[in-house]
PDB file of C-alpha atoms in Angstrom:
ATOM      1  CA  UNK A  10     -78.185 -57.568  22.023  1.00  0.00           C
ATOM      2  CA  UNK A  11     -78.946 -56.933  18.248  1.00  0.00           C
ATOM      3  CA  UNK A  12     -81.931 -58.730  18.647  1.00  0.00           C
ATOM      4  CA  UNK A  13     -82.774 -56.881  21.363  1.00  0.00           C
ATOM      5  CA  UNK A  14     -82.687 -53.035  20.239  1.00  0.00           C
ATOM      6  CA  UNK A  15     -79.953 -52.768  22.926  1.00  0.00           C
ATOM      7  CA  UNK A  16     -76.478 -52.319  20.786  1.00  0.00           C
ATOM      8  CA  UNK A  17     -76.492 -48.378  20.578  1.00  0.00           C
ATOM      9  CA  UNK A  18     -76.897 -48.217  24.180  1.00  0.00           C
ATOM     10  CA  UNK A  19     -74.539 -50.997  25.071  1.00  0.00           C
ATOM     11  CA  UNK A  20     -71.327 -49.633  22.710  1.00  0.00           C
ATOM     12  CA  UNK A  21     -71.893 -46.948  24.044  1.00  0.00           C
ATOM     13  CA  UNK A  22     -71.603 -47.845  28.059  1.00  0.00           C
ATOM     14  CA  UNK A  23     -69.335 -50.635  27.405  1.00  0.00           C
ATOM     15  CA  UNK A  24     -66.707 -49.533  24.345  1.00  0.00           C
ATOM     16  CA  UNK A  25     -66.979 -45.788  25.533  1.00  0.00           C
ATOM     17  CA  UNK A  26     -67.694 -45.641  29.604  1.00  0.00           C
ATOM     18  CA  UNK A  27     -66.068 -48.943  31.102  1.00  0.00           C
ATOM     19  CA  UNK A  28     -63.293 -49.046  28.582  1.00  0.00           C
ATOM     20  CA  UNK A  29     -62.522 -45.417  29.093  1.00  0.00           C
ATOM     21  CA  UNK A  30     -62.634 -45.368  33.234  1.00  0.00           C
ATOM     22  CA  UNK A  31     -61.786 -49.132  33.992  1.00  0.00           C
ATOM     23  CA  UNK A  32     -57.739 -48.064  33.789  1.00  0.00           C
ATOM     24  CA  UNK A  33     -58.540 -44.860  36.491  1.00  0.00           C
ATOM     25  CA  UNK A  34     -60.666 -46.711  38.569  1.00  0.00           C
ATOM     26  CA  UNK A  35     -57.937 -49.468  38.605  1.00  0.00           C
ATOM     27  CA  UNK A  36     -55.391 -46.931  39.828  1.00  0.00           C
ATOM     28  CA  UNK A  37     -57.368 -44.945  42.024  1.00  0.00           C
ATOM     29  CA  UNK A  38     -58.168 -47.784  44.072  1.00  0.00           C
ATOM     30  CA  UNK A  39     -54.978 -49.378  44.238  1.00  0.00           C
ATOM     31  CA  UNK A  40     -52.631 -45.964  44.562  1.00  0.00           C
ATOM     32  CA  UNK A  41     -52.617 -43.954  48.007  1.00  0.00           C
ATOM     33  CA  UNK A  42     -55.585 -45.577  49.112  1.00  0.00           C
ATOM     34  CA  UNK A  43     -54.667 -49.067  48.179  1.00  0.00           C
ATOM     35  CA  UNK A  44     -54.296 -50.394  52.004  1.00  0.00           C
ATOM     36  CA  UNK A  45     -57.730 -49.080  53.199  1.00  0.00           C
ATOM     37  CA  UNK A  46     -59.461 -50.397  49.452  1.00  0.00           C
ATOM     38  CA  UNK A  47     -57.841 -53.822  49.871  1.00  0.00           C
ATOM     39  CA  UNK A  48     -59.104 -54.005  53.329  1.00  0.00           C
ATOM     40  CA  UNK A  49     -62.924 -52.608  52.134  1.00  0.00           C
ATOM     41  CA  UNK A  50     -62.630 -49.684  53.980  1.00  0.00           C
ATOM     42  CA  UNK A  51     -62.639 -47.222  50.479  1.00  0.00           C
ATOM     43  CA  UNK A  52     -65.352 -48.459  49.224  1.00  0.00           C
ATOM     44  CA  UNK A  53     -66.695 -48.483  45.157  1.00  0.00           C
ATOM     45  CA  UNK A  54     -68.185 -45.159  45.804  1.00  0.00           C
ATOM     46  CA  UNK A  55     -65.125 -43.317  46.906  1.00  0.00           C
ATOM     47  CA  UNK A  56     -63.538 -44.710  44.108  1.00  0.00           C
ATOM     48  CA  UNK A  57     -65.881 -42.863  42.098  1.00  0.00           C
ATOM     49  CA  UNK A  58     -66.280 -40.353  43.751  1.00  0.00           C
ATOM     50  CA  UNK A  59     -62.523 -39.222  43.260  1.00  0.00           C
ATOM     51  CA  UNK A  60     -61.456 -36.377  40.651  1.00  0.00           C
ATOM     52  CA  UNK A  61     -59.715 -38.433  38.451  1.00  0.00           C
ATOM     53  CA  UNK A  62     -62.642 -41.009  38.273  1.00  0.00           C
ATOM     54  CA  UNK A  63     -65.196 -38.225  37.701  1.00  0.00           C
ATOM     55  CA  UNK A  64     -63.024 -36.451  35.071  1.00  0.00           C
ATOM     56  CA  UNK A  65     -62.273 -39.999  33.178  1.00  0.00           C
ATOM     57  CA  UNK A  66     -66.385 -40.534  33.232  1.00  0.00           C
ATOM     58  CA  UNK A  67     -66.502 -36.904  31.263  1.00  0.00           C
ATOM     59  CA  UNK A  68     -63.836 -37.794  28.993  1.00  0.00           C
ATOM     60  CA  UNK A  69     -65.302 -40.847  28.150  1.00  0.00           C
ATOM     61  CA  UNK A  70     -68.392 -39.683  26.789  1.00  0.00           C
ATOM     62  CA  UNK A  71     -67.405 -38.643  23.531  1.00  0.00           C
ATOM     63  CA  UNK A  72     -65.568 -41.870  22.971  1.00  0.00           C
ATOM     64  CA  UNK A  73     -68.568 -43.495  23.788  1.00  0.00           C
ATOM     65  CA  UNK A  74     -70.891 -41.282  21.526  1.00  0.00           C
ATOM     66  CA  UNK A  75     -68.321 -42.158  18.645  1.00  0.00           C
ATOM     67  CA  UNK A  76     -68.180 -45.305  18.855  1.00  0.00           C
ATOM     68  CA  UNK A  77     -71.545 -45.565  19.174  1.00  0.00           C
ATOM     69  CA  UNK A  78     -71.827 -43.618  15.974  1.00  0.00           C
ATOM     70  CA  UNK A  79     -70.240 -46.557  14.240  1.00  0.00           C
ATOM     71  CA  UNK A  80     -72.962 -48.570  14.892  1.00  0.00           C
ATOM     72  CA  UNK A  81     -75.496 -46.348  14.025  1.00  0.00           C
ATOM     73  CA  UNK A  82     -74.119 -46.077   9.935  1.00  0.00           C
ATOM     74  CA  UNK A  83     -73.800 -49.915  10.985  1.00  0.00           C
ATOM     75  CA  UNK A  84     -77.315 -50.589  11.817  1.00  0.00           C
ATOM     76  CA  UNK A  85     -78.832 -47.667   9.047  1.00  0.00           C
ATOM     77  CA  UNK A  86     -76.594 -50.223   6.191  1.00  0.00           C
ATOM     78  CA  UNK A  87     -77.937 -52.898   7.282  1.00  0.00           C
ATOM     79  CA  UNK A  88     -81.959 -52.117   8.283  1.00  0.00           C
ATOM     80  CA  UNK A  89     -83.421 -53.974   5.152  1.00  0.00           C
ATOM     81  CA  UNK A  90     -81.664 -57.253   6.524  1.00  0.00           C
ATOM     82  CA  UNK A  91     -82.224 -56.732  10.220  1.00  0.00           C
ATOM     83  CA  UNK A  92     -85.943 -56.710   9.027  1.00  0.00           C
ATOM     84  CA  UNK A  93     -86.037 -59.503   7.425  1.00  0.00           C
ATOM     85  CA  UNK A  94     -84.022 -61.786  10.007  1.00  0.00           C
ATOM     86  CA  UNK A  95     -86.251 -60.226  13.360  1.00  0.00           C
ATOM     87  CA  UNK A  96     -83.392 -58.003  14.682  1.00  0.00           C
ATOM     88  CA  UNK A  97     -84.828 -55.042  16.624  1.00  0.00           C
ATOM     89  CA  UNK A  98     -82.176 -52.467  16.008  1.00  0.00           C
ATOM     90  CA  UNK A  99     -83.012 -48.892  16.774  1.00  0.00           C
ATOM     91  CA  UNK A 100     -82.779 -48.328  12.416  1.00  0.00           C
ATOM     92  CA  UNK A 101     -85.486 -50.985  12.227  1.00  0.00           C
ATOM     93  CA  UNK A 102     -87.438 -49.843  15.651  1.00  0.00           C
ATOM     94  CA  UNK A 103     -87.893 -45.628  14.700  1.00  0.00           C
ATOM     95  CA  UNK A 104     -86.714 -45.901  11.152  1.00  0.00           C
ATOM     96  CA  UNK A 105     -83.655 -43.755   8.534  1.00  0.00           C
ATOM     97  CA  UNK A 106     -84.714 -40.412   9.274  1.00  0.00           C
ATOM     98  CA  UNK A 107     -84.608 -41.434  13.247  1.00  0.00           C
ATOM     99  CA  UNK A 108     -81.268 -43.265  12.529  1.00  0.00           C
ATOM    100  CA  UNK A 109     -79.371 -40.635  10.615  1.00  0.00           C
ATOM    101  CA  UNK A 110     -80.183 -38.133  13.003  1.00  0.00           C
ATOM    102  CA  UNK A 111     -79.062 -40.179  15.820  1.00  0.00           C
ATOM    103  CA  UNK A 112     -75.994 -40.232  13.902  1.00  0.00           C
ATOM    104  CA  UNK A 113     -75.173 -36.420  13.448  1.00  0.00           C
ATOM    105  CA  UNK A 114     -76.219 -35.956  17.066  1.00  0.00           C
ATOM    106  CA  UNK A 115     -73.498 -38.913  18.233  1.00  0.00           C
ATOM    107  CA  UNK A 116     -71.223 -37.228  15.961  1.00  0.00           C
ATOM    108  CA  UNK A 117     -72.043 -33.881  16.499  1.00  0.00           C
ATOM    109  CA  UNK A 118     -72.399 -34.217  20.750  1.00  0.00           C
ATOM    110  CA  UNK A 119     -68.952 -35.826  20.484  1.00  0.00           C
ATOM    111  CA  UNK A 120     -67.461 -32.803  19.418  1.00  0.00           C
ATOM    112  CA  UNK A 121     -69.841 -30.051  21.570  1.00  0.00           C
ATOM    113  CA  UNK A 122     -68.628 -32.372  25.047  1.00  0.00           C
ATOM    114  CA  UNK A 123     -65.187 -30.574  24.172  1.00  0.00           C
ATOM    115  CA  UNK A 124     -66.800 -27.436  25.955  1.00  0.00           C
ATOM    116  CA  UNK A 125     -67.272 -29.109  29.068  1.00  0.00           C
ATOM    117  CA  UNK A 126     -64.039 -30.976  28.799  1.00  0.00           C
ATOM    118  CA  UNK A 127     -62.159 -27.649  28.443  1.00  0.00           C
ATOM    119  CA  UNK A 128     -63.558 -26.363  31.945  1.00  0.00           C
ATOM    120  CA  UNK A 129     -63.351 -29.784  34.029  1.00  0.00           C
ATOM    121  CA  UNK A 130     -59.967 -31.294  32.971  1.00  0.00           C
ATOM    122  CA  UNK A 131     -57.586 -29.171  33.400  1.00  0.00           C
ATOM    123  CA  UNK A 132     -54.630 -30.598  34.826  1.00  0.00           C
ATOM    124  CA  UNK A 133     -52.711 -27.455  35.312  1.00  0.00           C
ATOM    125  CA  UNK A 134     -54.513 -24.440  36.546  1.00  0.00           C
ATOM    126  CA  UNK A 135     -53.176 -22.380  33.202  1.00  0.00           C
ATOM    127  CA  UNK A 136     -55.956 -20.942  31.029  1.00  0.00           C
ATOM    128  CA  UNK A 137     -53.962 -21.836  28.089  1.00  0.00           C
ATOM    129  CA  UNK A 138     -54.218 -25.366  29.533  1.00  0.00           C
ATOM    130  CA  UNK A 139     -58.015 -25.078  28.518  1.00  0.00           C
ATOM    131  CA  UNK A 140     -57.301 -24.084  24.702  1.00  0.00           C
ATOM    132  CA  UNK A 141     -55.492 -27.860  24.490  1.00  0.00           C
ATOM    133  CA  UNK A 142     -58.526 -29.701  24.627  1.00  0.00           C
ATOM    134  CA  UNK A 143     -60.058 -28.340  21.625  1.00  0.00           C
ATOM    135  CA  UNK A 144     -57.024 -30.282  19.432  1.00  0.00           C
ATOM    136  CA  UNK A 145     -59.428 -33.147  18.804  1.00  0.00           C
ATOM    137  CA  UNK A 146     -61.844 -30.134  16.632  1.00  0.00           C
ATOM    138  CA  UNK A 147     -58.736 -30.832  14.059  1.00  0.00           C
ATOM    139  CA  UNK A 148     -60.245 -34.648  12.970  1.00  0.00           C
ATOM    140  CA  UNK A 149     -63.908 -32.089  12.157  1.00  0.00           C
ATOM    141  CA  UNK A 150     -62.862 -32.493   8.128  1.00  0.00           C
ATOM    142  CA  UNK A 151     -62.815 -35.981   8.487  1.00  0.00           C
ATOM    143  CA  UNK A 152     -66.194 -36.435  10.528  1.00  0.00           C
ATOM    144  CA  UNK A 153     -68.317 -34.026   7.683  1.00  0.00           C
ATOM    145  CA  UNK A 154     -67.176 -36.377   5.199  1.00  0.00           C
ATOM    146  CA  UNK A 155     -69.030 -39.186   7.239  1.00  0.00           C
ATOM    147  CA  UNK A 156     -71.754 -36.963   8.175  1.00  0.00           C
ATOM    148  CA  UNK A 157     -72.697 -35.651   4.783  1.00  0.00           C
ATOM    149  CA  UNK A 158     -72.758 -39.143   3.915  1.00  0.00           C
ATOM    150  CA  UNK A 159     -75.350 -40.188   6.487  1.00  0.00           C
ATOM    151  CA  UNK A 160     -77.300 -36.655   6.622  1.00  0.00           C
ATOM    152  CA  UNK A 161     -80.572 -36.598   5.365  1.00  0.00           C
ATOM    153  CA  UNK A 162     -80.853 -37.059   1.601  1.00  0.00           C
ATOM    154  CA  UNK A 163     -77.634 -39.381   2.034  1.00  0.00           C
ATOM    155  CA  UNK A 164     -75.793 -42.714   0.998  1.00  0.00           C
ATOM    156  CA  UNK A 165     -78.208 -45.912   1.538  1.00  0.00           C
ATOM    157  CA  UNK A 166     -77.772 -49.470   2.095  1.00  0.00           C
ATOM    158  CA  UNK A 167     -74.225 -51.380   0.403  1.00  0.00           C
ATOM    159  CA  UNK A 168     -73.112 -47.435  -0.388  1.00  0.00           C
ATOM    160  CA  UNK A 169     -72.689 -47.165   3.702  1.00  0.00           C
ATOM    161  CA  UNK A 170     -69.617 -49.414   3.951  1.00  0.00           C
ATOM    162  CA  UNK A 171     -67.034 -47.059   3.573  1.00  0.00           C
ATOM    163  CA  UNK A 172     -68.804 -44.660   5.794  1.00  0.00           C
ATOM    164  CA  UNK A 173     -68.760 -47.610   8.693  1.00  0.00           C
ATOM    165  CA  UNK A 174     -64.927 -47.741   8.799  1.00  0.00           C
ATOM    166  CA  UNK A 175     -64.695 -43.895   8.017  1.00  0.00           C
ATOM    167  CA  UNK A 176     -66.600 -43.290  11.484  1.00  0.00           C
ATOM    168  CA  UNK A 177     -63.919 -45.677  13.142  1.00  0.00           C
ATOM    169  CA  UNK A 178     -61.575 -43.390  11.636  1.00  0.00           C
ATOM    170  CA  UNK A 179     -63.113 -40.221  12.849  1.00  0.00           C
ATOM    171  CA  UNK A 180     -63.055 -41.608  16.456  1.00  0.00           C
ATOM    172  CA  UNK A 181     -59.513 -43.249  16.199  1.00  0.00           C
ATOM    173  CA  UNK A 182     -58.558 -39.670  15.053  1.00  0.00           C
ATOM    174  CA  UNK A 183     -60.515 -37.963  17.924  1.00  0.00           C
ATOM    175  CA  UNK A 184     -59.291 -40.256  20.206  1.00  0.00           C
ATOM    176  CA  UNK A 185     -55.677 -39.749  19.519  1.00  0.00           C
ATOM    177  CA  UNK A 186     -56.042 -35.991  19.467  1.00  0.00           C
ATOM    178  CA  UNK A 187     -58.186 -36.396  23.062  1.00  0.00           C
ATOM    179  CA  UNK A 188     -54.906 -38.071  24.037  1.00  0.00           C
ATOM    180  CA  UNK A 189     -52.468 -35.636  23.068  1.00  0.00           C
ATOM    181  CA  UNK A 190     -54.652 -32.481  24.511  1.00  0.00           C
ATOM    182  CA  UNK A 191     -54.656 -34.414  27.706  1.00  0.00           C
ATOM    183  CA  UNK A 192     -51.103 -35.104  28.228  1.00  0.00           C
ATOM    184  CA  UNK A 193     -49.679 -33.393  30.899  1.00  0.00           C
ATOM    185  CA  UNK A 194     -46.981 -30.801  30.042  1.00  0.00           C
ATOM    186  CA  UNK A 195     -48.624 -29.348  26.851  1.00  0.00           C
TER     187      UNK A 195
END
């Protein structure tokens, strides 16, 4: 996959999408609707189709964009080395300017999906409900440390390792907040 170009799009679908929605699509299909699923008769699409699928799939995208984002400062560190060895990363492919603003926009779109979040995942009908989701805003000091680091002008080459684990830490901190501003009873 490194070889290939493909890693920023498959962290993305893999550690963010199917990581995210494999746990509600497990218990969609085998709650209420476990008989007719088991016996094919609710099919994949149903599955889904259903609210909490859809609203997991929405959720998941800024985990996806985040961790994605790790392998963006991953790929930018390492570009001189990829080169040399034939790996096709998207840092090689379009170059650091393309890179580090692939960053800030993985970084940046993972906090601007809270918008959409607030008005789709509500689990209570309270408008207050909606305020909830914007907890994960709170790990923002953490994430313009990483992104003044890879901004334009910014750290290069071995001076990126810190920066790799401090994006895992911006989206372990995200994450956790996501959590908390989704638990019911808030």
């Amino acid at each position: 996959i490194g070889y290939s170009g493909l890693g920023d799009l498959f962290v993305f679908l893999y550690f963010g999408l199917v990581a995210t929605v494999t746990i509600p699509y497990i218990y969609i299909a085998s709650s209420t609707n476990a008989s007719r699923f088991a016996e094919n008769q609710m099919t994949v699409m149903e599955v889904m189709c259903h609210e909490l699928f859809i609203k997991s799939l929405v959720a998941a995208i800024p985990v996806g964009l985040l961790g994605t984002g790790i392998i963006a400062v991953n790929n930018l560190r390492d570009r001189a080395t990829d080169v040399r060895v034939g790996k096709n990363t998207l840092a090689v492919r379009f170059g650091e300017a393309f890179t580090r603003m692939e960053y800030m926009t993985l970084i940046l779109g993972s906090y601007l999906m809270l918008v959409p979040l607030s008005s789709i995942l509500t689990i209570q009908e309270d408008d207050a409900r909606n305020i909830w989701i914007f907890l994960p805003i709170c790990s923002l000091p953490t994430a313009l440390t990483q992104l003044k680091a890879m901004g334009f002008g910014g750290k290069d080459g071995a001076a990126l390792n810190e920066h790799v684990g401090g994006t895992a830490k911006v989206q372990l901190l995200f994450c956790v907040l996501l959590v908390v501003a989704l638990r019911p009873g808030l």
